[in-house]
Coordinates of C-alpha atoms and ligand atoms in Angstrom, one line a residue:
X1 CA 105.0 140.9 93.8
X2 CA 107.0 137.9 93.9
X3 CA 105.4 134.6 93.2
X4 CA 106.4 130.9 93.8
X5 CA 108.5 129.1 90.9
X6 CA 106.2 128.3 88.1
X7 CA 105.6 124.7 89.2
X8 CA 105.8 124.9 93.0
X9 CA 103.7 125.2 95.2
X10 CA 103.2 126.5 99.3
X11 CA 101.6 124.0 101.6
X12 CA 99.0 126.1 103.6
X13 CA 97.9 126.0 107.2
X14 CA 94.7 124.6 105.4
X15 CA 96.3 122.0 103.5
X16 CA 98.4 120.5 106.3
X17 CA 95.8 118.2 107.5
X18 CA 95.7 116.1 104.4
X19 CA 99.9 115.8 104.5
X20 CA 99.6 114.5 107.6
X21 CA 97.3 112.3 107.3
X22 CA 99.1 110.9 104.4
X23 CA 102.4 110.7 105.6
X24 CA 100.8 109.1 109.3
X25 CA 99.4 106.6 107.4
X26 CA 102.3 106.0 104.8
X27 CA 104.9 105.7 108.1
X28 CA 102.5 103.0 109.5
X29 CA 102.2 100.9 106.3
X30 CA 106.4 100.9 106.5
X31 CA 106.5 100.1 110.0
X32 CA 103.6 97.5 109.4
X33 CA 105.9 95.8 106.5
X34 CA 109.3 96.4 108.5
X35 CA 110.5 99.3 106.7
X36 CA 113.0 102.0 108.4
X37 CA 113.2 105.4 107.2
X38 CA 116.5 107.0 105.2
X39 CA 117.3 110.2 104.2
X40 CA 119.2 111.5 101.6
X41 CA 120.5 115.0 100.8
X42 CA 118.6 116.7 98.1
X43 CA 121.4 116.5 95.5
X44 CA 123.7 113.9 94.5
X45 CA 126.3 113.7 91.8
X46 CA 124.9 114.2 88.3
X47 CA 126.0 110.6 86.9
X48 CA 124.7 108.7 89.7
X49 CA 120.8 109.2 87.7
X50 CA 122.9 109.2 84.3
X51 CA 123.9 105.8 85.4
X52 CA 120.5 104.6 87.0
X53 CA 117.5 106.6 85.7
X54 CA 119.3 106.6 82.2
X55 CA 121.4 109.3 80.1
X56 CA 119.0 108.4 77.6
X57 CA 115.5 109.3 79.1
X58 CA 113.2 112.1 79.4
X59 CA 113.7 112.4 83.0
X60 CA 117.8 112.9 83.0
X61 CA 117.9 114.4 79.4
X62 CA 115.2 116.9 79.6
X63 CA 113.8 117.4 83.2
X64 CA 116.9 117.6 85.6
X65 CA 117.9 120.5 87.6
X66 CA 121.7 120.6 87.5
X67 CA 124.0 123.1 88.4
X68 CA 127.7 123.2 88.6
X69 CA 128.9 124.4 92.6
X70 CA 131.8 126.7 93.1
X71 CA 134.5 123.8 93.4
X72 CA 133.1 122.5 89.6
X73 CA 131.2 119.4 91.2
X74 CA 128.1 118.5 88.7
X75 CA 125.0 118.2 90.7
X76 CA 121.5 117.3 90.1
X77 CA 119.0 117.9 92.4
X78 CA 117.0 115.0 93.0
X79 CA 114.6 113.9 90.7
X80 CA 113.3 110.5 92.3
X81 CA 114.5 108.3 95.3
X82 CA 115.6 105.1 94.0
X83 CA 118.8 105.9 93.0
X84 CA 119.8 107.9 96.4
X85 CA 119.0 105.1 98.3
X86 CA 120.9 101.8 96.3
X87 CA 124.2 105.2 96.4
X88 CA 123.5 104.8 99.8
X89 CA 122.7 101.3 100.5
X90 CA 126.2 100.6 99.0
X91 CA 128.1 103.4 100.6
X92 CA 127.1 102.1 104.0
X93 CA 127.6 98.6 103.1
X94 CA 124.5 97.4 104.2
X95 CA 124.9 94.1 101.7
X96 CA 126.5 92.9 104.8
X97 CA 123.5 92.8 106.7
X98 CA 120.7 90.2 106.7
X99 CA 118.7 90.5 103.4
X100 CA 116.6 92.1 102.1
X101 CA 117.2 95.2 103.7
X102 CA 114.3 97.2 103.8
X103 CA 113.9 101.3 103.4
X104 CA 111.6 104.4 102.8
X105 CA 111.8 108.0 102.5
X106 CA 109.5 110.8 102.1
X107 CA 111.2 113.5 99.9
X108 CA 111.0 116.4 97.7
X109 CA 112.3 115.9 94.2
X110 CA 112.3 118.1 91.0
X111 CA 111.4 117.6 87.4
X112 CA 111.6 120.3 85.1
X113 CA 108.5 119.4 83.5
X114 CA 105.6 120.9 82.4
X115 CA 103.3 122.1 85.3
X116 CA 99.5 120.9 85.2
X117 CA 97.2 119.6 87.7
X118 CA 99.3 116.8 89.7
X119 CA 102.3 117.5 87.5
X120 CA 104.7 119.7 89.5
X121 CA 108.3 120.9 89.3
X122 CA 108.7 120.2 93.0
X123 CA 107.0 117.2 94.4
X124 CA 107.1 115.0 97.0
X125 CA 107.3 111.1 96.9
X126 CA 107.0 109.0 99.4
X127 CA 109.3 105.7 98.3
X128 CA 110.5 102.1 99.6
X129 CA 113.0 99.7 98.8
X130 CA 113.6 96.5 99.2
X131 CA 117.1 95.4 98.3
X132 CA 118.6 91.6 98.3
X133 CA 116.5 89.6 97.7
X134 CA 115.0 87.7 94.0
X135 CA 112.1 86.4 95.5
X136 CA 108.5 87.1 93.9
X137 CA 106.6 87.4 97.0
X138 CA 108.7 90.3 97.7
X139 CA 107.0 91.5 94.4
X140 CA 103.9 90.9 95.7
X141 CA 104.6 92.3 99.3
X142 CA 105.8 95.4 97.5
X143 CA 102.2 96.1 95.3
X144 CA 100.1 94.8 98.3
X145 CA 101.7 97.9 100.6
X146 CA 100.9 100.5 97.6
X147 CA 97.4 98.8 97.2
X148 CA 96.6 99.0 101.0
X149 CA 98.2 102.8 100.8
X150 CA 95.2 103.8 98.7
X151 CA 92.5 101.5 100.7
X152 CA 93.4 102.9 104.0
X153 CA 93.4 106.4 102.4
X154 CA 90.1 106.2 101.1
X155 CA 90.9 106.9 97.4
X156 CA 88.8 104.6 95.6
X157 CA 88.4 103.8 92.1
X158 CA 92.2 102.8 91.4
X159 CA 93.7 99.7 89.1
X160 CA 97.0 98.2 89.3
X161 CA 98.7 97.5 86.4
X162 CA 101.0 95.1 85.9
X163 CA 103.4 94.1 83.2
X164 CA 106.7 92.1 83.3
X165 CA 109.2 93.1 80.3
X166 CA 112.1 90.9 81.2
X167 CA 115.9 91.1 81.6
X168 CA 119.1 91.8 80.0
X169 CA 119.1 88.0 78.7
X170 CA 115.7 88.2 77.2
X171 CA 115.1 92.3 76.6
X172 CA 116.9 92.1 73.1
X173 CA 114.8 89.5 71.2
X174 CA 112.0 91.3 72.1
X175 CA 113.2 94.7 71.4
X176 CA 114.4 93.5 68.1
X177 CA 110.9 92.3 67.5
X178 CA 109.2 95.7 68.6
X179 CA 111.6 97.6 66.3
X180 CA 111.0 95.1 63.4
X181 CA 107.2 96.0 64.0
X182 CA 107.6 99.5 64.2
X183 CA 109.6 100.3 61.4
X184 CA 107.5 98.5 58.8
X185 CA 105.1 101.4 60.1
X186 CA 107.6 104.2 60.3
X187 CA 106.0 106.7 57.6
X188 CA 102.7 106.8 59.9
X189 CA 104.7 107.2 63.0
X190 CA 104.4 110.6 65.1
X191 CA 107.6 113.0 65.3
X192 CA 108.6 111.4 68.8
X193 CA 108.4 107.9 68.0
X194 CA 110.3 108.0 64.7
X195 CA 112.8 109.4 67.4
X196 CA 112.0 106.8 70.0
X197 CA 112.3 103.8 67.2
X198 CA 116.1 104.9 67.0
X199 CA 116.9 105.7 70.5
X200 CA 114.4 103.9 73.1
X201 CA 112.0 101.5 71.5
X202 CA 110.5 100.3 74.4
X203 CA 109.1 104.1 75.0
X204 CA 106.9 103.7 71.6
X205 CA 104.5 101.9 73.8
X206 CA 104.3 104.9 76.0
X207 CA 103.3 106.9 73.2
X208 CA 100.2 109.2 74.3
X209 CA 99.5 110.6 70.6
X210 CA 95.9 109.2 69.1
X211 CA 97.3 108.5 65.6
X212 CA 99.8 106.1 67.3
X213 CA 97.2 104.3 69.8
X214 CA 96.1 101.0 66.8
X215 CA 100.2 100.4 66.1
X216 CA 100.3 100.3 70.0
X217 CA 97.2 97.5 70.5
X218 CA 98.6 95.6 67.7
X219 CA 102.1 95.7 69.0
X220 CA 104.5 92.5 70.3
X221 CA 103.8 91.7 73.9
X222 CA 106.8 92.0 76.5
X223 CA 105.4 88.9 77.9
X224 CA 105.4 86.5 74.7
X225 CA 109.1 86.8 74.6
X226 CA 110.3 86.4 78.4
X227 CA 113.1 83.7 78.9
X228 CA 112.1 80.3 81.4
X229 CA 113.5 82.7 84.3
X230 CA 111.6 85.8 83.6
X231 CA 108.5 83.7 82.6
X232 CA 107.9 81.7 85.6
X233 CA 109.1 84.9 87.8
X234 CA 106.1 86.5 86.8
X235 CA 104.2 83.3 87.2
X236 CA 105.2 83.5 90.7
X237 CA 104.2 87.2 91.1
X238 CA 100.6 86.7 89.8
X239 CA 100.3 83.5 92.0
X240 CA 101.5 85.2 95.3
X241 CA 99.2 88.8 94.4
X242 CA 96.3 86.2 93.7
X243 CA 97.3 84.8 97.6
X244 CA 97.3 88.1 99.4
X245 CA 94.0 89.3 97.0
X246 CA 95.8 92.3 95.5
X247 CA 93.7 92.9 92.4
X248 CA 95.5 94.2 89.2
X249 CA 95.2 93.8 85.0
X250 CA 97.9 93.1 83.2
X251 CA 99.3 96.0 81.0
X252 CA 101.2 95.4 78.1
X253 CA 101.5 98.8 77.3
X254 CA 103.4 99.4 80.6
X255 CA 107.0 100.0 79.8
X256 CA 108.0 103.0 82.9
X257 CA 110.0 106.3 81.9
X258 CA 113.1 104.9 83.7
X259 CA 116.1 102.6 82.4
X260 CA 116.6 100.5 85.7
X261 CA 113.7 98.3 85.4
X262 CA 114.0 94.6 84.9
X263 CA 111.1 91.7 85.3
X264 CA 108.3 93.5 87.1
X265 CA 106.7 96.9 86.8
X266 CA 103.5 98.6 87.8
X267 CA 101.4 101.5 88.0
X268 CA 98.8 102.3 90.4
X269 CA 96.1 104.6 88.2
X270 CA 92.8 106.1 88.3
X271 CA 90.3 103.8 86.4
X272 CA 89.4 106.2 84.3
X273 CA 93.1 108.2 84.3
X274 CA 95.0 105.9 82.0
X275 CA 98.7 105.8 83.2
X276 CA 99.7 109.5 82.3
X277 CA 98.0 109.9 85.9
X278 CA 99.6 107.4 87.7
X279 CA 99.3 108.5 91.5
X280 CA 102.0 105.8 92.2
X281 CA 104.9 103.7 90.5
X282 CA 107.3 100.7 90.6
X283 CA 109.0 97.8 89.7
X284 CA 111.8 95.5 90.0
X285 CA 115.3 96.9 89.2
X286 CA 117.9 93.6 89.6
X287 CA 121.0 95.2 87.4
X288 CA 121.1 98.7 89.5
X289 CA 122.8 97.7 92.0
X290 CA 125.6 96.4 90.2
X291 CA 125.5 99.5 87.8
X292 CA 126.7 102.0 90.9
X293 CA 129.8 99.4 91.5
X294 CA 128.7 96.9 93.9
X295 CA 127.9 93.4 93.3
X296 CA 124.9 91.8 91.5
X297 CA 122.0 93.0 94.2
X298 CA 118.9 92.6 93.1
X299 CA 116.3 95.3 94.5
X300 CA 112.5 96.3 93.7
X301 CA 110.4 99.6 95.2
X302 CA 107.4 101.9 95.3
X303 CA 107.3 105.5 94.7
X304 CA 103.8 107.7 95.3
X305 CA 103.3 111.0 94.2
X306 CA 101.9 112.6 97.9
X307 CA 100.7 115.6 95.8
X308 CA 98.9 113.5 94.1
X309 CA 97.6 111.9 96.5
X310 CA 96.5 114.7 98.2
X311 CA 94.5 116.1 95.0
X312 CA 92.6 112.9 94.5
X313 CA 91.7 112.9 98.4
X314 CA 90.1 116.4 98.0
X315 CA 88.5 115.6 94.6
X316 CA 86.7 112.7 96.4
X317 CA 85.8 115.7 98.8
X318 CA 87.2 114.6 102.1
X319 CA 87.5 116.7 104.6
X320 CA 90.3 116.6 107.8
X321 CA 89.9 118.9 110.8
X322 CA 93.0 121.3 111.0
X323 CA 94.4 119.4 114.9
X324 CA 96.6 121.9 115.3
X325 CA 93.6 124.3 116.1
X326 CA 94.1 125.9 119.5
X327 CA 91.8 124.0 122.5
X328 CA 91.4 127.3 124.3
X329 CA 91.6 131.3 123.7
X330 CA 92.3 133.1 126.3
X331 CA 90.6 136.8 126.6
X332 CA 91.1 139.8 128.9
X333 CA 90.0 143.0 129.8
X334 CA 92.4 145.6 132.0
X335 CA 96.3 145.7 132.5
X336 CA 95.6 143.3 135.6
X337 CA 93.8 141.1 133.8
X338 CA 96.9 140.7 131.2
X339 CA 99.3 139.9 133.6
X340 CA 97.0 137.4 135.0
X341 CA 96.0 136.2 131.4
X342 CA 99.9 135.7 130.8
X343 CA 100.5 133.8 133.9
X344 CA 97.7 131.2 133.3
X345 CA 98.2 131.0 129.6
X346 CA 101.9 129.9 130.3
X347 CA 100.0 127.4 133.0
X348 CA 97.7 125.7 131.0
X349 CA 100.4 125.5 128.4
X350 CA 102.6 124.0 130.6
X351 CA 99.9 121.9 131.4
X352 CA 100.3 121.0 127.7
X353 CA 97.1 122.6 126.9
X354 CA 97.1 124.3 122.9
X355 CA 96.4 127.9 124.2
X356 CA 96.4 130.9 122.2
X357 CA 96.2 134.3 124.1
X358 CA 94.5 137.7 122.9
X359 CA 97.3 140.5 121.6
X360 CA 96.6 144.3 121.4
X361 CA 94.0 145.0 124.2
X362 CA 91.0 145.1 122.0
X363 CA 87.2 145.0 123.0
X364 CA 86.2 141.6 124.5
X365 CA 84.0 141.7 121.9
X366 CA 86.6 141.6 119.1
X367 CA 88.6 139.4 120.9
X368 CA 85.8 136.8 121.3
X369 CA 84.9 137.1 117.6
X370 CA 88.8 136.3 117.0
X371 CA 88.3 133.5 119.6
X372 CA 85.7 131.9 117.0
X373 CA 87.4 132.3 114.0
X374 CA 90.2 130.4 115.3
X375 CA 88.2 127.2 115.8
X376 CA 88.9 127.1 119.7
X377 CA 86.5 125.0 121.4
X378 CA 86.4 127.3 124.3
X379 CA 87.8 131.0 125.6
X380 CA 89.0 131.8 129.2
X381 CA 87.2 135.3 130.1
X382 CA 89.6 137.8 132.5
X383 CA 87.9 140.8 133.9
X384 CA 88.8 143.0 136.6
X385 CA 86.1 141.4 138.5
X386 CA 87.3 137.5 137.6
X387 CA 90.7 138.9 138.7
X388 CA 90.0 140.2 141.8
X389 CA 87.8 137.1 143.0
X390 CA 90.4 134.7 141.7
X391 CA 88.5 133.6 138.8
X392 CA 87.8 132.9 135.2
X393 CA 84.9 132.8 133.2
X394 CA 85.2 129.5 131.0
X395 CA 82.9 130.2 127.7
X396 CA 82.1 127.1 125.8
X397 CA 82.1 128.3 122.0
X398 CA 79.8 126.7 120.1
X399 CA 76.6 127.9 122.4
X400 CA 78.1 130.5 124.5
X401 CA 77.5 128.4 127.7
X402 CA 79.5 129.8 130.7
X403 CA 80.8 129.1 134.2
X404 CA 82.7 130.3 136.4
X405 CA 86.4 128.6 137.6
X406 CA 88.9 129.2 140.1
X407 CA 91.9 130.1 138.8
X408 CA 93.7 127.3 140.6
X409 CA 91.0 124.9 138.5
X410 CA 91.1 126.3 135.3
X411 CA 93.8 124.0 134.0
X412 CA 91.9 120.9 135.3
X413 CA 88.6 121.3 134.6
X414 CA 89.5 122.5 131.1
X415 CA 91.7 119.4 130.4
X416 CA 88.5 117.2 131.4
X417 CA 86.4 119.5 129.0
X418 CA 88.6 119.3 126.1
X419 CA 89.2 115.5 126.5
X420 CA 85.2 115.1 125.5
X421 CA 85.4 117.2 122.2
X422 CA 85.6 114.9 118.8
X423 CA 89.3 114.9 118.3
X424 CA 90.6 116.1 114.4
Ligands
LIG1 P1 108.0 107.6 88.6 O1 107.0 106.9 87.9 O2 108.9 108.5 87.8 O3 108.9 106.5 89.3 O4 107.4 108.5 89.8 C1 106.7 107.8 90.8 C2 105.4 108.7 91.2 O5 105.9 110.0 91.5 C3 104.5 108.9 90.0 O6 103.6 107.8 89.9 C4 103.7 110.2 90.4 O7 102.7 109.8 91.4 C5 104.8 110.9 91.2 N1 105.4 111.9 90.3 C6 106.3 111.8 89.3 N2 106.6 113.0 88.7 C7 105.7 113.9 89.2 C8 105.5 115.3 89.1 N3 106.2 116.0 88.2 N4 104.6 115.9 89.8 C9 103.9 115.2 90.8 N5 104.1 113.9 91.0 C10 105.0 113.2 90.2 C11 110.0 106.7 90.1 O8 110.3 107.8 90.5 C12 110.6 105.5 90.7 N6 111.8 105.9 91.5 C13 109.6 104.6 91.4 C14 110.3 103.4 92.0 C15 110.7 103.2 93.3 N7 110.6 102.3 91.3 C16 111.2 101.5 92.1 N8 111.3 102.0 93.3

C-alpha cells in the first residue's frame, strides 16, 4: 500500500474546516492592514535562497529539495516565502510604486527536516511583506497583525519575543565579542557549536542542548552593542508596540535560522513552548533587497506556520462544523420517482441549494440512514404516491418531523427552512 511521503501529510474532508477558517481570517487581517495577495511558483532558482536565506544555514545546506531539470537549470523547491516575493517585487519593478508596497501569500513550502508533531516536510505558511520603507511603526504594524492573528483565532497562551541584533555596521563588534566569549569556553561546548563558533556564531545562541543552556544566559547581549541607529530603531519599535498594546518580552536568545535579518526579529511562541515551537516568525531584513541586484530596499515580514496553527486550534479543542455539509438529501423510491428526484435535485441546485441525491435504488430505509450520516439538515421523500400527487415529503432530520410540499414549493419553502438552521 502506498503511503504519503514521510513528512506530508493529506488534508481531510474533516480537517478542512479549520483551514478555512484560518486562511478566512488570515485574508481579512491582510485586507484589514492593506495587503494584496502574490503568488509565486513553487520553485525558484537554487541561488536566489543561497543568496537570501544563506549558503551557510541549516535551512539551504541541509533541508532543501533541489533537483536539476532536463535543460540543467538548479532548482529548489521552495522552502519559505520571503525570498520569492523581494525576486519578485524586483522583477516587476514595483520600487516604482508608492512605498511600502505591501504583500502576502499563502503557500506550500518544503524542508527536508525531521518530521514530528508540527514539524513537517511540506508545510504551508501564510506570509507578508512589507517592502520600502525604514520606519519602526511599520515594525510595530507588522507584530500587531501576527498578534491579532492569534487573538482572533482563539489560540491563547502565546508570547512575543522580541530581540534586535543590529546591522552590517554594528553586527561585527558584537559577533567578535560573542566569539571571544565562546571560545574561552570551547572545551565544554557541544559538537554543533564548536562547529557553529567557526562558521555561524550568532546560531550558538540557538543552541537547544542542556549542557550549553548557562554559557547561553551568561552570553553578550545583541542589544548592548547596537550602533545610535540600530539602538534608537529599536527604541522606536518598543515605543510604537507599547502605543498599539502589543505585549512582548524581549529575547536575547532570539537570533532566527535565516541570514537576511537585520535590526528586528521576533517569534510568536507557546508560553510554555520555548522558541523550537514557534507557531510564527519574523523580522526586518533591510540588506536583501539589495543582495538579489536592486537597490538598497529595506523590507520586514511575517511568516506562520498554518499547520501549526491548526494543531494548536485542535489541542485547545475547538471544534468547526464541516459548511460544506449538504442542506438537503434527496430520497426516492420507484423508477418514477428517480426521474422526478433528478429533475428537482437539479432545481433546488439551481436554486443554489447544497443537495445531495440518493445513488443505487436502495431501501428508503438505507437511504435515510445515509441521509443522517451525511449531516443534512433535512431529506426530500419521493414515493410513487408523492409523485403521482405532485408532491414531496420534506423530513426534518434531527426529530423526524414531516410535511408534505408541492413540488412547485419545495425549493422555496426549503430555502426559508434552511435559512433558520445555525450556520457552520
Ligand atoms: P521561519 O522561522 O523559518 O521563517 O518559518 C516561519 C514559520 O513557519 C515558523 O515559525 C513555523 O511556524 C513555520 N514552519 C517552519 N518550518 C516548518 C516545518 N518544517 N513544519 C511546519 N511549520 C514550519 C521564515 O520562513 C521567514 N521567511 C519568515 C519571515 C517572513 N521573515 C520575514 N518575513
Amino acid at each position: 500500500m502506498y503511503r504519503v511521503p514521510r513528512g506530508t501529510m493529506d488534508v481531510l474532508p474533516a480537517d478542512q474546516p479549520y483551514w478555512r477558517h484560518v486562511l478566512e481570517t488570515a485574508e481579512r487581517l491582510c485586507r484589514l492592514y492593506g495587503y494584496q495577495r502574490l503568488d509565486t511558483p513553487l520553485f525558484e532558482d537554487a541561488s536566489l535562497f543561497q543568496r537570501s536565506v544563506g549558503a551557510g544555514t541549516d535551512i539551504v545546506e541541509k533541508e532543501t529539495y533541489n533537483f536539476q531539470d532536463r535543460s540543467g537549470e538548479l532548482l529548489t523547491l521552495r522552502p519559505e516565502g520571503t525570498a520569492p516575493v523581494c525576486r519578485a517585487y524586483l522583477e516587476h519593478g514595483m520600487h516604482a510604486l508608492p512605498q511600502p508596497i505591501k504583500l502576502y501569500y499563502i503557500a506550500p513550502c518544503f524542508r527536508y527536516e525531521r518530521p514530528q508533531a508540527g514539524r513537517y516536510r511540506q508545510f504551508y505558511q501564510w506570509g507578508y511583506e512589507a517592502i520600502g520603507s525604514m520606519d519602526p511603526a511599520l515594525d510595530a504594524e507588522v507584530v500587531e497583525i501576527a498578534w491579532r492573528l492569534y487573538q482572533l483565532l482563539g489560540i491563547t497562551d502565546l508570547v512575543v519575543l522580541l530581540n534586535s541584533i543590529g546591522d552590517p555596521q554594528c553586527r561585527p563588534a558584537y559577533l567578535k565579542a560573542l566569539v571571544a566569549y565562546y571560545s574561552a569556553h570551547r572545551g565544554s561546548l557541544c559538537r554543533d557549536c564548536g562547529v557553529r563558533l567557526e562558521k555561524n556564531p550568532l546560531r550558538l545562541l540557538d543552541c537547544k542542548e542542556p549542557q550549553d543552556q548557562p554559557l547561553i544566559q551568561g552570553a553578550p547581549r545583541a542589544v548592548d552593542y547596537l550602533c545610535p541607529e540600530c539602538r534608537g530603531h529599536h527604541a522606536q519599535v518598543e515605543h510604537y508596540l507599547a502605543l498599539l498594546g502589543v505585549p512582548y518580552q524581549m529575547e536575547h536568545r532570539l537570533v532566527r535560522g535565516l541570514d537576511y535579518y537585520t535590526k528586528t526579529v521576533f517569534e510568536v511562541v507557546p508560553r510554555d513552548g520555548g522558541s523550537q515551537n514557534a507557531i510564527g516568525a519574523g523580522g526586518r531584513y533591510d540588506g536583501l533587497i539589495e543582495e538579489l541586484g536592486g537597490r538598497p530596499t529595506p523590507g520586514i515580514g511575517f511568516a506562520a506556520g498554518i499547520d501549526r496553527i491548526i494543531l494548536n486550534l485542535k489541542r485547545q479543542g475547538l471544534t468547526l462544523r464541516d459548511g460544506s455539509r449538504p442542506q438537503v438529501y434527496v430520497a426516492y423510491l420507484g423508477d418514477r420517482a428517480k426521474d422526478a428526484a433528478l429533475r428537482l435535485t437539479a432545481e433546488l441546485r439551481a436554486e443554489g441549494l447544497n443537495t445531495l441525491l440518493a445513488f443505487g435504488d436502495r431501501s428508503l430505509r438505507a437511504q435515510l440512514r445515509h441521509a443522517n450520516s451525511t449531516g443534512a439538515p433535512y431529506s426530500l421523500i419521493l414515493g410513487e404516491d408523492e409523485v403521482q400527487a405532485g408532491e414531496a415529503l420534506l423530513r426534518r432530520m434531527e426529530d423526524g418531523e414531516q410535511e408534505r410540499v408541492p413540488l412547485t414549493h419545495v425549493a422555496a419553502r426549503l430555502s426559508q427552512a434552511v435559512a433558520s438552521q445555525p450556520g457552520p
